[in-house]
């Protein structure tokens, strides 16, 4: 039985306290955004309706900032959707992308640089399926060129304090009927599956070459086909909650944060027959009102057993505002400013000399792990995590090899390359 850290809403709130998180990508990445926004507030799963919704005015207290239902709803490459969730101590933003690098992506980067909240603390990104299927016969060549341009540009504009996590594209089904595919792609055409695997290889190599983190979602979900939706592209609520746990564990590891003690994984995501009958998914009761605590609905079964956690820590107080390290120039003036009394800032000065930065930090698992199961997939031995949850001074160390694991994107027996974006030898703490 596998062991993994299971983060509850209170843990996620503390991990991302006063953090600015940006998620970039297609509809799968939009579901990543939605599950994170929900997990920041409640220990509940997304409903099938919430997963399918597109461009709605509001989702779980977030706001539609641009595009979506405010403009024409279509499946064209010019579709736009910008969303934002803002609480007293959390800011999460989502930008819908149809191409990994474009003039629109440049505008997004300039918007992030000119944000009144300062640059993001975390960027989570992927773009693949649209790139490979919607840009003509030269789409593959263009995608490879755009990957090089993207990571080179990100290396130029992102500060060392920003942790960028590139998610590999998740597996697609044998029959794909998703609405974004052009009509010339037949549902039985399996060529996209092979191209996604090749694209993941190239994007991972390019990301690591520029010193950015890689979370190999394709590997983690390669045998979880029963949780793939009927359209062959999107995933159910259980898959997305497990994805959030993987992603948050990666972020915590990169920051040097000790997670709660791992607990045995209960019945969860395994490969098996697809759930195609009526009533698939987790039964849920209507969402609780803002003044009422969220209670698990009848028939609710979490991904993991709910452990008896210690009482939640006292609320974290806001930090005094401080200037950001460099000036910016606004580009996207339609963006809403999140009303706050204080600018977003990390809780502690960055101390990048606490760990070595000689290798890339990557979640590419070992090829010796031949099966994927949330129950019994073998995991390498890990030292027990201290309990209760403890957050040390955040450390951005793109490449500290806590658990260096060989995988499909690292040649066997070869150490990862040294990071070109490693922390400086004489770190400069953030202004207070």
C-alpha positions as a LaTeX table, in Angstrom:
\begin{tabular}{lrrr}
\hline
Residue & $x$ (\AA) & $y$ (\AA) & $z$ (\AA) \\
\hline
Unk1 & 0.00 & 0.00 & 0.00 \\
Unk2 & 1.45 & 3.32 & $-1.08$ \\
Unk3 & 2.03 & 6.21 & 1.29 \\
Unk4 & 1.49 & 9.80 & 0.31 \\
Unk5 & 0.91 & 13.13 & 2.00 \\
Unk6 & $-2.74$ & 14.08 & 1.95 \\
Unk7 & $-3.20$ & 17.83 & 2.19 \\
Unk8 & $-6.46$ & 19.14 & 3.57 \\
Unk9 & $-7.78$ & 22.65 & 2.95 \\
Unk10 & $-6.10$ & 24.00 & 6.10 \\
Unk11 & $-2.73$ & 22.62 & 4.94 \\
Unk12 & $-3.09$ & 24.15 & 1.49 \\
Unk13 & $-4.09$ & 27.50 & 2.96 \\
Unk14 & $-0.92$ & 27.53 & 5.03 \\
Unk15 & 1.35 & 26.29 & 2.25 \\
Unk16 & 0.12 & 29.01 & $-0.13$ \\
Unk17 & $-0.25$ & 31.72 & 2.51 \\
Unk18 & 0.39 & 35.15 & 0.92 \\
Unk19 & 1.34 & 33.45 & $-2.35$ \\
Unk20 & 0.47 & 34.52 & $-5.89$ \\
Unk21 & $-0.16$ & 31.45 & $-8.06$ \\
Unk22 & $-0.66$ & 31.60 & $-11.84$ \\
Unk23 & $-1.93$ & 28.69 & $-13.95$ \\
Unk24 & $-1.57$ & 28.80 & $-17.74$ \\
Unk25 & $-2.98$ & 26.34 & $-20.23$ \\
Unk26 & $-5.99$ & 24.69 & $-21.82$ \\
Unk27 & $-9.22$ & 23.28 & $-20.37$ \\
Unk28 & $-7.35$ & 20.56 & $-18.45$ \\
Unk29 & $-5.28$ & 23.27 & $-16.77$ \\
Unk30 & $-8.49$ & 25.19 & $-16.09$ \\
Unk31 & $-9.69$ & 22.17 & $-14.10$ \\
Unk32 & $-6.35$ & 22.23 & $-12.24$ \\
Unk33 & $-7.11$ & 25.84 & $-11.34$ \\
Unk34 & $-10.65$ & 25.02 & $-10.24$ \\
Unk35 & $-9.63$ & 22.15 & $-8.00$ \\
Unk36 & $-6.96$ & 24.29 & $-6.34$ \\
Unk37 & $-9.44$ & 27.12 & $-5.76$ \\
Unk38 & $-11.92$ & 24.66 & $-4.23$ \\
Unk39 & $-9.26$ & 23.01 & $-2.07$ \\
Unk40 & $-8.21$ & 26.39 & $-0.72$ \\
Unk41 & $-11.69$ & 26.69 & 0.77 \\
Unk42 & $-13.27$ & 23.26 & 1.30 \\
Unk43 & $-12.39$ & 19.60 & 1.64 \\
Unk44 & $-14.73$ & 18.63 & $-1.19$ \\
Unk45 & $-14.31$ & 17.43 & $-4.75$ \\
Unk46 & $-15.40$ & 19.19 & $-7.90$ \\
Unk47 & $-18.79$ & 18.21 & $-9.31$ \\
Unk48 & $-19.10$ & 16.99 & $-12.91$ \\
Unk49 & $-20.98$ & 20.19 & $-13.70$ \\
Unk50 & $-18.15$ & 22.33 & $-12.38$ \\
Unk51 & $-15.64$ & 20.36 & $-14.40$ \\
Unk52 & $-17.59$ & 20.83 & $-17.63$ \\
Unk53 & $-18.40$ & 24.52 & $-17.13$ \\
Unk54 & $-16.56$ & 26.92 & $-19.39$ \\
Unk55 & $-16.25$ & 30.68 & $-19.11$ \\
Unk56 & $-18.81$ & 31.06 & $-16.29$ \\
Unk57 & $-19.05$ & 34.40 & $-14.49$ \\
Unk58 & $-18.15$ & 32.92 & $-11.11$ \\
Unk59 & $-16.88$ & 29.66 & $-9.66$ \\
Unk60 & $-16.49$ & 29.13 & $-5.90$ \\
Unk61 & $-16.05$ & 32.86 & $-5.20$ \\
Unk62 & $-13.70$ & 33.49 & $-8.10$ \\
Unk63 & $-14.39$ & 36.02 & $-10.85$ \\
Unk64 & $-14.27$ & 35.94 & $-14.61$ \\
Unk65 & $-11.90$ & 38.78 & $-15.50$ \\
Unk66 & $-11.84$ & 38.63 & $-19.28$ \\
Unk67 & $-13.26$ & 36.55 & $-22.13$ \\
Unk68 & $-15.47$ & 33.55 & $-21.41$ \\
Unk69 & $-19.14$ & 34.41 & $-21.32$ \\
Unk70 & $-18.28$ & 38.09 & $-21.62$ \\
Unk71 & $-17.42$ & 37.46 & $-25.25$ \\
Unk72 & $-18.38$ & 34.96 & $-27.93$ \\
Unk73 & $-18.19$ & 31.35 & $-26.74$ \\
Unk74 & $-16.41$ & 29.24 & $-29.36$ \\
Unk75 & $-13.72$ & 26.61 & $-29.87$ \\
Unk76 & $-11.45$ & 28.76 & $-31.99$ \\
Unk77 & $-7.80$ & 29.48 & $-31.36$ \\
Unk78 & $-8.68$ & 33.07 & $-30.38$ \\
Unk79 & $-10.81$ & 32.00 & $-27.41$ \\
Unk80 & $-9.85$ & 33.83 & $-24.23$ \\
Unk81 & $-10.69$ & 33.20 & $-20.59$ \\
Unk82 & $-9.01$ & 34.85 & $-17.61$ \\
Unk83 & $-10.13$ & 33.96 & $-14.07$ \\
Unk84 & $-9.03$ & 35.04 & $-10.62$ \\
Unk85 & $-9.62$ & 33.91 & $-7.05$ \\
Unk86 & $-8.64$ & 36.30 & $-4.30$ \\
Unk87 & $-8.94$ & 35.93 & $-0.53$ \\
Unk88 & $-7.25$ & 37.77 & 2.31 \\
Unk89 & $-4.06$ & 35.74 & 1.89 \\
Unk90 & $-4.33$ & 33.90 & $-1.44$ \\
Unk91 & $-4.31$ & 34.96 & $-5.06$ \\
Unk92 & $-4.77$ & 32.41 & $-7.86$ \\
Unk93 & $-5.11$ & 33.41 & $-11.49$ \\
Unk94 & $-5.81$ & 31.39 & $-14.66$ \\
Unk95 & $-5.17$ & 32.26 & $-18.30$ \\
Unk96 & $-6.56$ & 30.05 & $-21.06$ \\
Unk97 & $-3.98$ & 29.31 & $-23.75$ \\
Unk98 & $-4.35$ & 27.78 & $-27.20$ \\
Unk99 & $-0.65$ & 28.09 & $-28.06$ \\
Unk100 & 2.43 & 27.66 & $-25.91$ \\
Unk101 & 4.09 & 30.86 & $-27.15$ \\
Unk102 & 2.45 & 33.75 & $-28.95$ \\
Unk103 & 1.90 & 37.49 & $-28.81$ \\
Unk104 & $-0.88$ & 36.80 & $-26.31$ \\
Unk105 & 1.54 & 34.93 & $-24.05$ \\
Unk106 & 3.90 & 37.91 & $-24.26$ \\
Unk107 & 1.04 & 40.19 & $-23.19$ \\
Unk108 & 0.34 & 37.87 & $-20.24$ \\
Unk109 & 3.98 & 38.01 & $-19.14$ \\
Unk110 & 3.95 & 41.79 & $-19.29$ \\
Unk111 & 0.72 & 41.85 & $-17.31$ \\
Unk112 & 2.27 & 39.65 & $-14.64$ \\
Unk113 & 5.34 & 41.88 & $-14.51$ \\
Unk114 & 3.18 & 44.97 & $-14.07$ \\
Unk115 & 0.82 & 43.39 & $-11.53$ \\
Unk116 & 0.13 & 45.48 & $-8.45$ \\
Unk117 & 0.69 & 42.30 & $-6.43$ \\
Unk118 & 4.21 & 41.85 & $-7.75$ \\
Unk119 & 5.51 & 38.88 & $-9.75$ \\
Unk120 & 4.00 & 35.43 & $-9.13$ \\
Unk121 & 5.47 & 33.09 & $-6.55$ \\
Unk122 & 4.42 & 30.02 & $-8.57$ \\
Unk123 & 3.59 & 29.52 & $-12.25$ \\
Unk124 & 2.03 & 26.21 & $-13.33$ \\
Unk125 & 1.91 & 25.75 & $-17.08$ \\
Unk126 & 1.23 & 23.39 & $-19.96$ \\
Unk127 & 0.13 & 23.80 & $-23.56$ \\
Unk128 & 0.19 & 20.92 & $-26.01$ \\
Unk129 & $-3.05$ & 19.54 & $-27.48$ \\
Unk130 & $-4.14$ & 22.74 & $-29.21$ \\
Unk131 & $-0.59$ & 23.33 & $-30.49$ \\
Unk132 & $-0.45$ & 19.90 & $-32.11$ \\
Unk133 & $-3.93$ & 19.85 & $-33.63$ \\
Unk134 & $-5.01$ & 23.38 & $-34.58$ \\
Unk135 & $-2.13$ & 25.05 & $-36.40$ \\
Unk136 & $-1.85$ & 23.28 & $-39.72$ \\
Unk137 & 0.62 & 20.80 & $-41.21$ \\
Unk138 & 3.62 & 22.59 & $-39.67$ \\
Unk139 & 2.18 & 22.44 & $-36.15$ \\
Unk140 & 4.85 & 20.02 & $-34.87$ \\
Unk141 & 7.76 & 22.13 & $-36.11$ \\
Unk142 & 6.11 & 25.29 & $-34.79$ \\
Unk143 & 5.54 & 23.69 & $-31.39$ \\
Unk144 & 9.21 & 22.77 & $-31.01$ \\
Unk145 & 10.29 & 26.26 & $-32.01$ \\
Unk146 & 7.76 & 27.85 & $-29.67$ \\
Unk147 & 8.96 & 25.70 & $-26.77$ \\
Unk148 & 12.48 & 27.05 & $-27.24$ \\
Unk149 & 11.18 & 30.61 & $-27.43$ \\
Unk150 & 8.94 & 30.14 & $-24.40$ \\
Unk151 & 11.53 & 28.85 & $-21.96$ \\
Unk152 & 14.19 & 31.25 & $-23.18$ \\
Unk153 & 11.76 & 34.13 & $-22.63$ \\
Unk154 & 10.67 & 32.85 & $-19.22$ \\
Unk155 & 14.31 & 32.63 & $-18.21$ \\
Unk156 & 14.68 & 36.31 & $-19.12$ \\
Unk157 & 11.63 & 37.76 & $-17.40$ \\
Unk158 & 10.95 & 35.60 & $-14.33$ \\
Unk159 & 12.72 & 36.52 & $-11.10$ \\
Unk160 & 14.64 & 33.85 & $-9.20$ \\
Unk161 & 11.92 & 33.93 & $-6.53$ \\
Unk162 & 9.35 & 32.51 & $-8.99$ \\
Unk163 & 8.97 & 28.73 & $-9.10$ \\
Unk164 & 7.81 & 27.58 & $-12.54$ \\
Unk165 & 6.42 & 24.05 & $-12.78$ \\
Unk166 & 5.92 & 22.67 & $-16.29$ \\
Unk167 & 3.24 & 19.97 & $-16.30$ \\
Unk168 & 3.57 & 17.41 & $-19.04$ \\
Unk169 & 0.37 & 16.88 & $-21.02$ \\
Unk170 & $-1.82$ & 14.14 & $-19.56$ \\
Unk171 & $-2.62$ & 11.00 & $-21.56$ \\
Unk172 & $-5.43$ & 11.11 & $-24.10$ \\
Unk173 & $-7.82$ & 8.32 & $-25.01$ \\
Unk174 & $-7.89$ & 6.06 & $-28.04$ \\
Unk175 & $-11.02$ & 7.81 & $-29.27$ \\
Unk176 & $-11.02$ & 11.58 & $-28.93$ \\
Unk177 & $-14.24$ & 13.53 & $-29.43$ \\
Unk178 & $-13.36$ & 16.75 & $-27.57$ \\
Unk179 & $-14.88$ & 19.85 & $-29.12$ \\
Unk180 & $-11.61$ & 21.68 & $-29.73$ \\
Unk181 & $-10.45$ & 19.13 & $-32.33$ \\
Unk182 & $-11.01$ & 20.10 & $-35.97$ \\
Unk183 & $-13.41$ & 17.99 & $-38.02$ \\
Unk184 & $-10.63$ & 16.36 & $-40.04$ \\
Unk185 & $-9.46$ & 14.54 & $-36.90$ \\
Unk186 & $-11.43$ & 11.32 & $-36.71$ \\
Unk187 & $-12.25$ & 9.86 & $-33.26$ \\
Unk188 & $-10.36$ & 6.68 & $-34.16$ \\
Unk189 & $-7.20$ & 8.58 & $-35.08$ \\
Unk190 & $-4.61$ & 7.57 & $-32.48$ \\
Unk191 & $-1.76$ & 9.65 & $-33.90$ \\
Unk192 & $-2.37$ & 12.40 & $-31.35$ \\
Unk193 & $-1.57$ & 10.01 & $-28.51$ \\
Unk194 & 1.88 & 9.32 & $-29.93$ \\
Unk195 & 2.54 & 12.97 & $-30.66$ \\
Unk196 & 1.63 & 13.92 & $-27.09$ \\
Unk197 & 4.26 & 11.51 & $-25.76$ \\
Unk198 & 6.89 & 12.92 & $-28.12$ \\
Unk199 & 5.86 & 16.48 & $-27.24$ \\
Unk200 & 6.20 & 15.71 & $-23.54$ \\
Unk201 & 9.74 & 14.48 & $-24.11$ \\
Unk202 & 10.79 & 17.64 & $-25.96$ \\
Unk203 & 9.05 & 20.03 & $-23.57$ \\
Unk204 & 10.60 & 18.34 & $-20.53$ \\
Unk205 & 14.09 & 18.48 & $-22.02$ \\
Unk206 & 13.65 & 22.13 & $-22.94$ \\
Unk207 & 12.28 & 23.08 & $-19.52$ \\
Unk208 & 15.15 & 21.37 & $-17.70$ \\
Unk209 & 17.69 & 22.93 & $-20.05$ \\
Unk210 & 16.56 & 26.34 & $-18.80$ \\
Unk211 & 16.43 & 25.31 & $-15.15$ \\
Unk212 & 12.68 & 24.91 & $-14.66$ \\
Unk213 & 10.81 & 22.18 & $-12.79$ \\
Unk214 & 8.95 & 19.36 & $-14.52$ \\
Unk215 & 6.00 & 17.43 & $-13.08$ \\
Unk216 & 5.41 & 14.41 & $-15.30$ \\
Unk217 & 1.63 & 14.05 & $-15.14$ \\
Unk218 & 1.61 & 11.77 & $-18.17$ \\
Unk219 & 3.63 & 9.21 & $-16.24$ \\
Unk220 & 1.52 & 9.49 & $-13.09$ \\
Unk221 & $-1.78$ & 9.01 & $-14.96$ \\
Unk222 & $-0.69$ & 6.62 & $-17.71$ \\
Unk223 & $-2.65$ & 3.71 & $-16.16$ \\
Unk224 & $-5.59$ & 5.71 & $-14.76$ \\
Unk225 & $-7.74$ & 5.43 & $-17.88$ \\
Unk226 & $-10.93$ & 4.69 & $-15.96$ \\
Unk227 & $-10.91$ & 8.28 & $-14.73$ \\
Unk228 & $-10.66$ & 9.71 & $-18.24$ \\
Unk229 & $-13.87$ & 11.33 & $-19.47$ \\
Unk230 & $-15.75$ & 10.04 & $-22.52$ \\
Unk231 & $-14.26$ & 12.74 & $-24.78$ \\
Unk232 & $-10.81$ & 11.17 & $-24.32$ \\
Unk233 & $-9.17$ & 14.40 & $-23.11$ \\
Unk234 & $-10.63$ & 15.55 & $-19.81$ \\
Unk235 & $-10.47$ & 13.85 & $-16.39$ \\
Unk236 & $-12.85$ & 13.32 & $-13.51$ \\
Unk237 & $-12.88$ & 14.89 & $-10.05$ \\
Unk238 & $-10.87$ & 12.12 & $-8.37$ \\
Unk239 & $-8.06$ & 12.43 & $-10.89$ \\
Unk240 & $-7.89$ & 16.18 & $-10.45$ \\
Unk241 & $-7.76$ & 15.96 & $-6.69$ \\
Unk242 & $-4.87$ & 13.51 & $-6.92$ \\
Unk243 & $-3.23$ & 15.83 & $-9.44$ \\
Unk244 & $-3.53$ & 18.69 & $-6.93$ \\
Unk245 & $-1.89$ & 16.56 & $-4.24$ \\
Unk246 & 1.03 & 15.76 & $-6.57$ \\
Unk247 & 1.40 & 19.38 & $-7.57$ \\
Unk248 & 1.26 & 20.77 & $-4.04$ \\
Unk249 & 3.72 & 18.15 & $-2.81$ \\
Unk250 & 6.11 & 19.21 & $-5.57$ \\
Unk251 & 5.77 & 22.88 & $-4.61$ \\
Unk252 & 6.28 & 22.09 & $-0.93$ \\
Unk253 & 9.38 & 20.06 & $-1.74$ \\
Unk254 & 10.81 & 22.90 & $-3.83$ \\
Unk255 & 10.23 & 25.34 & $-0.97$ \\
Unk256 & 11.68 & 23.06 & 1.68 \\
Unk257 & 8.34 & 22.71 & 3.46 \\
Unk258 & 7.69 & 19.67 & 5.66 \\
Unk259 & 4.33 & 18.12 & 4.81 \\
Unk260 & 2.04 & 16.25 & 7.19 \\
Unk261 & 2.95 & 12.63 & 7.92 \\
Unk262 & 2.00 & 10.40 & 4.97 \\
Unk263 & $-1.06$ & 8.21 & 5.36 \\
Unk264 & $-2.02$ & 4.99 & 3.56 \\
Unk265 & $-3.89$ & 5.61 & 0.37 \\
Unk266 & $-7.40$ & 4.20 & 0.42 \\
Unk267 & $-9.39$ & 2.98 & $-2.56$ \\
Unk268 & $-8.82$ & 5.56 & $-5.21$ \\
Unk269 & $-7.62$ & 5.88 & $-8.75$ \\
Unk270 & $-6.72$ & 2.62 & $-10.45$ \\
Unk271 & $-6.84$ & 1.38 & $-13.97$ \\
Unk272 & $-9.92$ & $-0.60$ & $-14.87$ \\
Unk273 & $-13.19$ & $-0.45$ & $-16.80$ \\
Unk274 & $-14.39$ & 3.03 & $-17.62$ \\
Unk275 & $-17.26$ & 4.43 & $-15.67$ \\
Unk276 & $-19.78$ & 5.16 & $-18.37$ \\
Unk277 & $-23.10$ & 4.56 & $-16.71$ \\
Unk278 & $-25.39$ & 7.15 & $-15.18$ \\
Unk279 & $-24.41$ & 8.52 & $-11.83$ \\
Unk280 & $-20.65$ & 8.32 & $-12.44$ \\
Unk281 & $-18.58$ & 10.46 & $-10.16$ \\
Unk282 & $-18.82$ & 11.28 & $-6.48$ \\
Unk283 & $-22.19$ & 12.06 & $-4.99$ \\
Unk284 & $-22.22$ & 15.47 & $-3.41$ \\
Unk285 & $-24.58$ & 17.72 & $-1.58$ \\
Unk286 & $-24.97$ & 21.36 & $-2.62$ \\
Unk287 & $-22.10$ & 23.62 & $-1.67$ \\
Unk288 & $-22.30$ & 25.07 & 1.80 \\
Unk289 & $-23.01$ & 28.74 & 2.19 \\
Unk290 & $-20.11$ & 31.05 & 3.18 \\
Unk291 & $-21.31$ & 31.07 & 6.80 \\
Unk292 & $-21.70$ & 27.31 & 7.12 \\
Unk293 & $-18.88$ & 24.78 & 7.43 \\
Unk294 & $-18.47$ & 22.38 & 4.55 \\
Unk295 & $-19.58$ & 18.86 & 5.44 \\
Unk296 & $-18.89$ & 15.74 & 3.38 \\
Unk297 & $-22.03$ & 14.77 & 1.47 \\
Unk298 & $-23.75$ & 11.43 & 1.75 \\
Unk299 & $-21.81$ & 8.79 & $-0.11$ \\
Unk300 & $-18.68$ & 10.96 & $-0.24$ \\
Unk301 & $-15.47$ & 8.94 & $-0.24$ \\
Unk302 & $-12.27$ & 10.97 & $-0.21$ \\
Unk303 & $-9.20$ & 9.94 & $-2.11$ \\
Unk304 & $-7.51$ & 9.17 & 1.20 \\
Unk305 & $-8.76$ & 8.32 & 4.68 \\
Unk306 & $-9.33$ & 11.48 & 6.64 \\
Unk307 & $-6.71$ & 11.42 & 9.40 \\
Unk308 & $-7.21$ & 12.84 & 12.86 \\
Unk309 & $-5.29$ & 16.03 & 12.42 \\
Unk310 & $-4.18$ & 18.32 & 15.25 \\
Unk311 & $-6.14$ & 21.53 & 15.83 \\
Unk312 & $-5.54$ & 24.08 & 13.08 \\
Unk313 & $-2.79$ & 26.61 & 13.78 \\
Unk314 & $-3.73$ & 30.16 & 14.75 \\
Unk315 & $-4.54$ & 32.43 & 11.80 \\
Unk316 & $-1.54$ & 33.94 & 10.09 \\
Unk317 & $-1.32$ & 37.70 & 10.28 \\
Unk318 & $-0.81$ & 39.80 & 7.15 \\
Unk319 & 2.66 & 41.10 & 6.47 \\
Unk320 & 3.52 & 44.78 & 6.01 \\
Unk321 & 3.81 & 45.88 & 2.38 \\
Unk322 & 7.19 & 46.03 & 0.72 \\
Unk323 & 8.44 & 47.21 & $-2.67$ \\
Unk324 & 8.97 & 44.68 & $-5.41$ \\
Unk325 & 12.43 & 44.36 & $-6.91$ \\
Unk326 & 11.92 & 45.91 & $-10.33$ \\
Unk327 & 9.58 & 48.32 & $-12.18$ \\
Unk328 & 6.93 & 47.13 & $-14.60$ \\
Unk329 & 4.80 & 48.60 & $-17.34$ \\
Unk330 & 1.10 & 47.71 & $-17.51$ \\
Unk331 & $-0.24$ & 46.14 & $-20.69$ \\
Unk332 & $-3.59$ & 44.45 & $-20.02$ \\
Unk333 & $-5.53$ & 47.27 & $-18.41$ \\
Unk334 & $-8.77$ & 45.32 & $-18.10$ \\
Unk335 & $-7.41$ & 43.18 & $-15.30$ \\
Unk336 & $-9.04$ & 43.55 & $-11.91$ \\
Unk337 & $-6.99$ & 44.50 & $-8.89$ \\
Unk338 & $-7.65$ & 42.26 & $-5.93$ \\
Unk339 & $-8.68$ & 44.56 & $-3.03$ \\
Unk340 & $-6.31$ & 44.08 & $-0.15$ \\
Unk341 & $-4.77$ & 46.02 & 2.68 \\
Unk342 & $-1.31$ & 44.60 & 2.00 \\
Unk343 & 0.66 & 43.54 & $-1.04$ \\
Unk344 & 1.29 & 39.87 & $-1.52$ \\
Unk345 & 4.69 & 38.88 & $-0.21$ \\
Unk346 & 6.43 & 35.74 & 0.88 \\
Unk347 & 6.32 & 35.04 & 4.57 \\
Unk348 & 10.10 & 35.05 & 5.00 \\
Unk349 & 13.15 & 36.29 & 3.10 \\
Unk350 & 14.36 & 33.81 & 0.53 \\
Unk351 & 17.45 & 32.04 & 1.77 \\
Unk352 & 18.70 & 30.15 & $-1.25$ \\
Unk353 & 21.99 & 29.16 & 0.36 \\
Unk354 & 20.32 & 26.60 & 2.62 \\
Unk355 & 20.40 & 23.96 & $-0.09$ \\
Unk356 & 22.54 & 23.10 & $-3.06$ \\
Unk357 & 21.28 & 24.17 & $-6.51$ \\
Unk358 & 23.40 & 21.96 & $-8.72$ \\
Unk359 & 20.62 & 19.82 & $-10.20$ \\
Unk360 & 17.17 & 20.26 & $-11.60$ \\
Unk361 & 14.21 & 19.56 & $-9.37$ \\
Unk362 & 12.02 & 17.11 & $-11.27$ \\
Unk363 & 9.19 & 14.75 & $-10.52$ \\
Unk364 & 10.02 & 12.35 & $-13.35$ \\
Unk365 & 9.52 & 8.91 & $-11.78$ \\
Unk366 & 11.63 & 5.84 & $-12.31$ \\
Unk367 & 10.93 & 3.59 & $-15.32$ \\
Unk368 & 11.16 & 0.65 & $-12.94$ \\
Unk369 & 7.77 & 1.63 & $-11.60$ \\
Unk370 & 5.74 & $-0.34$ & $-14.10$ \\
Unk371 & 2.24 & 0.37 & $-12.92$ \\
Unk372 & 0.22 & 3.26 & $-11.62$ \\
Unk373 & $-2.06$ & 2.82 & $-8.66$ \\
Unk374 & $-3.08$ & 5.13 & $-5.90$ \\
Unk375 & $-3.29$ & 2.04 & $-3.72$ \\
Unk376 & $-0.28$ & $-0.12$ & $-4.22$ \\
Unk377 & 2.13 & 1.56 & $-6.62$ \\
Unk378 & 5.54 & 1.03 & $-5.03$ \\
Unk379 & 7.22 & 4.19 & $-3.85$ \\
Unk380 & 10.84 & 4.74 & $-2.81$ \\
Unk381 & 11.34 & 4.81 & 0.97 \\
Unk382 & 10.98 & 8.27 & 2.43 \\
Unk383 & 11.88 & 9.48 & 5.90 \\
Unk384 & 8.85 & 10.14 & 8.07 \\
Unk385 & 7.58 & 13.70 & 7.89 \\
Unk386 & 7.32 & 15.56 & 11.19 \\
Unk387 & 3.89 & 16.26 & 12.50 \\
Unk388 & 2.24 & 18.71 & 12.84 \\
Unk389 & 2.64 & 20.67 & 9.61 \\
Unk390 & 5.66 & 22.98 & 9.65 \\
Unk391 & 6.63 & 25.65 & 7.17 \\
Unk392 & 10.22 & 26.81 & 7.16 \\
Unk393 & 11.62 & 29.80 & 5.34 \\
Unk394 & 10.70 & 29.30 & 1.66 \\
Unk395 & 13.66 & 28.33 & $-0.49$ \\
Unk396 & 13.55 & 28.44 & $-4.27$ \\
Unk397 & 16.16 & 25.99 & $-5.42$ \\
Unk398 & 15.38 & 24.97 & $-8.97$ \\
Unk399 & 17.13 & 21.67 & $-8.92$ \\
Unk400 & 17.78 & 20.46 & $-5.37$ \\
Unk401 & 17.66 & 16.67 & $-5.82$ \\
Unk402 & 15.78 & 15.50 & $-2.73$ \\
Unk403 & 14.52 & 12.42 & $-4.52$ \\
Unk404 & 16.38 & 12.18 & $-7.79$ \\
Unk405 & 14.62 & 9.47 & $-9.75$ \\
Unk406 & 15.52 & 8.18 & $-13.18$ \\
Unk407 & 12.70 & 8.46 & $-15.64$ \\
Unk408 & 11.77 & 8.37 & $-19.30$ \\
Unk409 & 13.14 & 11.88 & $-19.93$ \\
Unk410 & 16.55 & 11.41 & $-18.25$ \\
Unk411 & 19.10 & 9.10 & $-19.93$ \\
Unk412 & 19.76 & 6.06 & $-17.76$ \\
Unk413 & 22.79 & 6.51 & $-15.53$ \\
Unk414 & 23.20 & 10.19 & $-16.36$ \\
Unk415 & 22.88 & 12.91 & $-13.74$ \\
Unk416 & 20.57 & 15.82 & $-14.50$ \\
Unk417 & 22.25 & 18.86 & $-15.94$ \\
Unk418 & 23.26 & 21.75 & $-13.74$ \\
Unk419 & 20.77 & 24.57 & $-13.52$ \\
Unk420 & 21.49 & 27.75 & $-15.39$ \\
Unk421 & 19.08 & 29.54 & $-13.11$ \\
Unk422 & 20.52 & 28.38 & $-9.81$ \\
Unk423 & 20.36 & 30.57 & $-6.74$ \\
Unk424 & 23.17 & 33.15 & $-6.45$ \\
Unk425 & 26.11 & 32.33 & $-4.21$ \\
Unk426 & 25.38 & 35.45 & $-2.15$ \\
Unk427 & 21.58 & 35.51 & $-1.87$ \\
Unk428 & 19.79 & 38.79 & $-1.49$ \\
Unk429 & 16.87 & 38.66 & 0.95 \\
Unk430 & 13.57 & 40.15 & $-0.07$ \\
Unk431 & 13.07 & 43.72 & 1.15 \\
Unk432 & 10.99 & 43.89 & 4.33 \\
\hline
\end{tabular}
